[in-house]
CSV table of C-alpha atoms in Angstrom, one decimal:
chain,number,residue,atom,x,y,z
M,154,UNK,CA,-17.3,75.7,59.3
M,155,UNK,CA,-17.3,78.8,61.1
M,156,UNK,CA,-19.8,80.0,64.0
M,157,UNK,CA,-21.4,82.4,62.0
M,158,UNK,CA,-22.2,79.9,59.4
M,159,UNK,CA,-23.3,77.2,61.8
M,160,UNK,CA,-25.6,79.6,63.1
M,161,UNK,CA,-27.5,80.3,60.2
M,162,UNK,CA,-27.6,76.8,58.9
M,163,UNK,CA,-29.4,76.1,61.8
M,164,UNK,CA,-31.7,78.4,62.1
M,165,UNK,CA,-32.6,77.7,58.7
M,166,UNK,CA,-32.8,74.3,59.2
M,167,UNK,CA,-35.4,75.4,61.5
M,168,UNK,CA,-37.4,77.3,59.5
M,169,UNK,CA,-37.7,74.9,56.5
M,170,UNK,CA,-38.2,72.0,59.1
M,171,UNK,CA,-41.8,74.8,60.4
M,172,UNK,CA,-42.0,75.4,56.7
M,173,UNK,CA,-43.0,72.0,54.9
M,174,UNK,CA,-43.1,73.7,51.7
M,175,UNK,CA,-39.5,74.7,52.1
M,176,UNK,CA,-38.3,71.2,53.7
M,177,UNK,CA,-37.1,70.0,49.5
M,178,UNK,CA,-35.5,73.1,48.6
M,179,UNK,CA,-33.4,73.8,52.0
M,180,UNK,CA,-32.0,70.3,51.9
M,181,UNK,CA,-31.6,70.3,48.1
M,182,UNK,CA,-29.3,73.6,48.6
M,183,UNK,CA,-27.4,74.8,51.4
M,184,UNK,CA,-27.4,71.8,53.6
M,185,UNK,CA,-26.2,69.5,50.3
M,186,UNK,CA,-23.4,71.9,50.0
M,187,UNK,CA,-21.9,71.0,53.3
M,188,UNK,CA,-22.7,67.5,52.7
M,189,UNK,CA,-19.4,66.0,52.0
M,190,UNK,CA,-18.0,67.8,54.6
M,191,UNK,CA,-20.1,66.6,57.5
M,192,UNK,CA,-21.0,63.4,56.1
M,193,UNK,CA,-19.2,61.1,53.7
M,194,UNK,CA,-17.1,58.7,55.0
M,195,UNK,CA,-13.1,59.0,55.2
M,196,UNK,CA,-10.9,56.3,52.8
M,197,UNK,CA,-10.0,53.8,55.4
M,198,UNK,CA,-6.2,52.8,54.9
M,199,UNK,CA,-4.3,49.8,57.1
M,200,UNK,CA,-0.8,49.4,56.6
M,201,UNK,CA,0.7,46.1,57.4
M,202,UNK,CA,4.2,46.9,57.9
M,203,UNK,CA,7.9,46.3,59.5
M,204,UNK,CA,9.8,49.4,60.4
M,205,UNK,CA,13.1,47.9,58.5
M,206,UNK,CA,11.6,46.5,55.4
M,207,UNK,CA,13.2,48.2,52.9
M,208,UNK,CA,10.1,47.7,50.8
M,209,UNK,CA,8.0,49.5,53.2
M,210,UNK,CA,10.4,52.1,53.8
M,211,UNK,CA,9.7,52.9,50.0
M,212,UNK,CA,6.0,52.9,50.2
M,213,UNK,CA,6.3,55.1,53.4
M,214,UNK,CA,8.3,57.8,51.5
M,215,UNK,CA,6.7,57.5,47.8
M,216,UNK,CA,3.7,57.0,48.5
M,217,UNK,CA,2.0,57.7,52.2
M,218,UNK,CA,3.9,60.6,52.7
M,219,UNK,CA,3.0,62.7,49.7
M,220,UNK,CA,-0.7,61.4,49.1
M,221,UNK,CA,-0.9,62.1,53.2
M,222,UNK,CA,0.0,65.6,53.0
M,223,UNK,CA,-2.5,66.2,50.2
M,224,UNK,CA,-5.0,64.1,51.0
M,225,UNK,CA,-5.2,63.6,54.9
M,226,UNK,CA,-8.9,65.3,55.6
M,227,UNK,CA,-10.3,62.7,53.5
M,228,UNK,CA,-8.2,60.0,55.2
M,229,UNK,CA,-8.2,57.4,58.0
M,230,UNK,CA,-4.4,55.9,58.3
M,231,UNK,CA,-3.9,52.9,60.8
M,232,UNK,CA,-0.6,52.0,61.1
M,233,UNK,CA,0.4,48.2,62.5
M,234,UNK,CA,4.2,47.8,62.9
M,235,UNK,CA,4.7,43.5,63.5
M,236,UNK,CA,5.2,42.6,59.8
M,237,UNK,CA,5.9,38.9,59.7
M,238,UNK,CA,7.5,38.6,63.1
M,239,UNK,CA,7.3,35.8,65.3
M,240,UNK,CA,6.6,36.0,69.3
M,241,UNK,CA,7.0,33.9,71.6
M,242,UNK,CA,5.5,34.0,75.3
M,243,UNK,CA,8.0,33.9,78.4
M,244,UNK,CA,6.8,31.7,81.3
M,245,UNK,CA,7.2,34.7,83.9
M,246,UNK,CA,5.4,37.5,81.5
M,247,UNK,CA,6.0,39.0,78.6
M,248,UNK,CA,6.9,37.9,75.0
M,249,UNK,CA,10.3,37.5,73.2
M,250,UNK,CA,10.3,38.9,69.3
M,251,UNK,CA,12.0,37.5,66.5
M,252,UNK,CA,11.9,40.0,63.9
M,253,UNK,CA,12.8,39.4,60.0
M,254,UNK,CA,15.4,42.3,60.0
M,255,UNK,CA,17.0,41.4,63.1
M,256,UNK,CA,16.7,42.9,67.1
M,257,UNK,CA,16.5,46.5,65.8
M,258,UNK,CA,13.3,46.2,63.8
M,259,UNK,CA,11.9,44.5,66.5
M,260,UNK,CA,13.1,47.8,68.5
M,261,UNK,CA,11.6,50.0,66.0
M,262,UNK,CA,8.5,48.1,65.9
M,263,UNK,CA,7.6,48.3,69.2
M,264,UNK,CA,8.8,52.2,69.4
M,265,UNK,CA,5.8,52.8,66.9
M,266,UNK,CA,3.6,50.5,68.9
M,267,UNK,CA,4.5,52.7,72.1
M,268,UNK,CA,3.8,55.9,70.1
M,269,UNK,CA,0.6,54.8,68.9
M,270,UNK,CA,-0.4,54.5,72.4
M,271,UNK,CA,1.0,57.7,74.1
M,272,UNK,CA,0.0,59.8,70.8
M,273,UNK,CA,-3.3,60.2,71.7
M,274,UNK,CA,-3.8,62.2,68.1
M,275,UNK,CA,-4.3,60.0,65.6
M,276,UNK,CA,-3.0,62.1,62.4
M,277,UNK,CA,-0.2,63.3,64.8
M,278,UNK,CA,0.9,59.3,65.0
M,279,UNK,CA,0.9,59.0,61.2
M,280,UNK,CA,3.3,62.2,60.8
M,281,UNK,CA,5.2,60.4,63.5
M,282,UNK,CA,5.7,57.1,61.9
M,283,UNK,CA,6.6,58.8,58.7
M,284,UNK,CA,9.0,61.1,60.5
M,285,UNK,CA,10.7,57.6,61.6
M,286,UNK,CA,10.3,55.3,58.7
M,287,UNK,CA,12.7,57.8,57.3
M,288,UNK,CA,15.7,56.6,59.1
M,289,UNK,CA,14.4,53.6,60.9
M,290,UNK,CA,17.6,51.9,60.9
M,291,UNK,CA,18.6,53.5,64.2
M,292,UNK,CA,15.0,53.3,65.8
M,293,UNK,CA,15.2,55.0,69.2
M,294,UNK,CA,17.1,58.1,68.0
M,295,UNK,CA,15.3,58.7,65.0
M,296,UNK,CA,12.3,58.5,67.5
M,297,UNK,CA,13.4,61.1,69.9
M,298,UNK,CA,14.1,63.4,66.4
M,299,UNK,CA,10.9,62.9,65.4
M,300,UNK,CA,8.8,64.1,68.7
M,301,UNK,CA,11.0,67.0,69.0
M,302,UNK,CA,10.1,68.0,65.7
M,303,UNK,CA,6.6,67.0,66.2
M,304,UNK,CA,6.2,68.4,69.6
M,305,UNK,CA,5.4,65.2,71.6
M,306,UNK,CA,6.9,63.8,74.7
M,307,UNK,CA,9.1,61.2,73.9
M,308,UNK,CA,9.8,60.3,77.8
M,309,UNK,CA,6.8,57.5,77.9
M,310,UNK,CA,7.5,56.3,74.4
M,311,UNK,CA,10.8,55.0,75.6
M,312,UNK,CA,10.1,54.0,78.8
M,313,UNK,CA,7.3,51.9,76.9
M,314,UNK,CA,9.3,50.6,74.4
M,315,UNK,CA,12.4,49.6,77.1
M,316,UNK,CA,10.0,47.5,79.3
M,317,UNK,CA,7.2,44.5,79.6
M,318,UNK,CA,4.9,47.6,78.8
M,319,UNK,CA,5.9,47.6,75.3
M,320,UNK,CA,5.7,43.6,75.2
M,321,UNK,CA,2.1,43.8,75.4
M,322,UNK,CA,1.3,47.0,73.3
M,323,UNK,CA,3.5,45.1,70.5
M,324,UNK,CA,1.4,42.1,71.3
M,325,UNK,CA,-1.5,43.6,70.9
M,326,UNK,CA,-0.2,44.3,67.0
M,327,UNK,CA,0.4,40.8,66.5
M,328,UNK,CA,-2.6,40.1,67.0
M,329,UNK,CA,-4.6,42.1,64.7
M,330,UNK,CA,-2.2,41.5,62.0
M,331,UNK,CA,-2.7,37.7,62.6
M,332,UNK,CA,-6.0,37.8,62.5
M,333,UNK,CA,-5.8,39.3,59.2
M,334,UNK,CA,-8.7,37.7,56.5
M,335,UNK,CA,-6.9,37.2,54.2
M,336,UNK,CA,-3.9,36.0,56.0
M,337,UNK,CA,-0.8,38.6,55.0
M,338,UNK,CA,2.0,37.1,52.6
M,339,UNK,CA,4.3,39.8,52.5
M,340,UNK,CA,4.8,43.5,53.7
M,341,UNK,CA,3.4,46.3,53.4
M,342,UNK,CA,0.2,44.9,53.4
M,343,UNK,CA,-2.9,47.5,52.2
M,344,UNK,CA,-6.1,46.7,53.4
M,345,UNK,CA,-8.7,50.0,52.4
M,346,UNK,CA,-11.8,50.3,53.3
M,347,UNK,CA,-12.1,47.1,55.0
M,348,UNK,CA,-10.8,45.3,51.9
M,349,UNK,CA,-7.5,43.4,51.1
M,350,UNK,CA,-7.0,42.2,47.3
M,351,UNK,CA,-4.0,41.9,44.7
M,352,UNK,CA,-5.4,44.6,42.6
M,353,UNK,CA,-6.4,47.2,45.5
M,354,UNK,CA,-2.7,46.4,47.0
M,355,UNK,CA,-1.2,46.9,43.4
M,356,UNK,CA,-3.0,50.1,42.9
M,357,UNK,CA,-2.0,51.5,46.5
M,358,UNK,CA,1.7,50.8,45.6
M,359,UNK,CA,2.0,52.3,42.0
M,360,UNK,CA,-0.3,55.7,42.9
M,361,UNK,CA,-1.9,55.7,46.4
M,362,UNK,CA,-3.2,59.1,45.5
M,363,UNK,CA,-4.6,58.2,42.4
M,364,UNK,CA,-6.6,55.0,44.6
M,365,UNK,CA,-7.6,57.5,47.4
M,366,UNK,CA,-9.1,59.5,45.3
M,367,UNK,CA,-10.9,57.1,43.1
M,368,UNK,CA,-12.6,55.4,46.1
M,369,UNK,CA,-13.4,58.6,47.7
M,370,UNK,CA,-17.1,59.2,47.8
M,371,UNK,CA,-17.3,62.8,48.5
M,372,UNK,CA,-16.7,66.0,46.7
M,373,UNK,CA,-13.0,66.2,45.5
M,374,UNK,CA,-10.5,67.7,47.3
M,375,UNK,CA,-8.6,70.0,45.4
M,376,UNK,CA,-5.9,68.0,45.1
M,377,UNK,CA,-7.6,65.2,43.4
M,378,UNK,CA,-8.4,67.5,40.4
């Protein structure tokens, strides 16, 4: 909303709030309008994932990445790269991964962990991990493509993901996807809106779009029309 317009709102909201008789018809009208703007909740997507699953490589590109570019100011994307790997603490510090797609997921894994901690811009990290779940066979390249094209400072990402640093912020991701309710079976893994079931993960697969919109509570974009 514009200053101009946020300066009459309020001073309307003033006067109907002196005005009783106007109280109804001020927040019937032009404070209803901005409504879904201000106030309805985002769609709250999780993505359980694993940067070489071929299978999430797919969702990534036909589905997140169109419905995201559409749909992103109704949208809340959290991204958790751990999949069903295994780790293992190290009696002086650390952990040792085993990933399912071999030492190079586990490197791109932890890349993405590393990003989601030095990309303080949360939207920014979702173009990110798209940008590398493009090419996420060679992790640490692809990375430093993607923050050039994205204008972030790849510098701490590596260092991150090259040291006991990245251990923990990986760590950290096993942890929530562990703690999963239900438990995760496979990858990608959609929990929305707090919610994880067969049919919601079914829906998010075939037409994420379609599912984001559906579930959205607010006035439709444009792009949901």
């Amino acid at each position: 909303m514009g200053a101009n317009k946020f300066v009459v709102l309020m001073l309307l909201l003033l006067s109907a709030t002196a005005n009783a008789s106007l109280f109804p018809m001020f927040f019937g009208g032009l404070l209803m309008d901005y409504y879904p703007i201000w106030m309805t909740p985002r769609v709250k997507l999780e993505v359980y994932m694993e940067t070489m699953c071929p299978d999430c490589r797919g969702f990534f590109h036909e589905q997140l990445a169109p419905t995201w570019k559409q749909l992103r100011s109704i949208m809340d994307v959290e991204i958790y790269p751990y999949g069903n790997a295994k780790e293992t603490p190290l009696s002086g510090g650390g952990y040792n991964f085993t990933c399912q797609n071999g030492p190079l997921e586990c490197q791109g894994n932890m890349m993405l962990a590393c990003a989601q901690k030095y990309i303080h811009n949360n939207p920014t990290f979702v173009d990110y991990s798209i940008c590398v779940m493009e090419d996420s066979k060679t992790p640490i390249r692809t990375g430093k493509k993607c923050a050039e094209q994205l204008n972030v400072d790849f510098d701490p990402i590596l260092m991150c993901s090259l040291s006991r640093e990245g251990d923990e912020v990986l760590h950290e991701v096993a942890v929530a996807t562990d703690n999963l309710q239900p438990k995760h079976t496979y990858v990608p893994w959609m929990v929305i809106n707090n919610i994880h079931t067969e049919e919601i993960q079914s829906a998010a697969l075939s037409d994420l779009k379609k599912y984001i919109c559906g579930v959205y509570t607010g006035a439709p974009p444009s792009a949901c029309l």
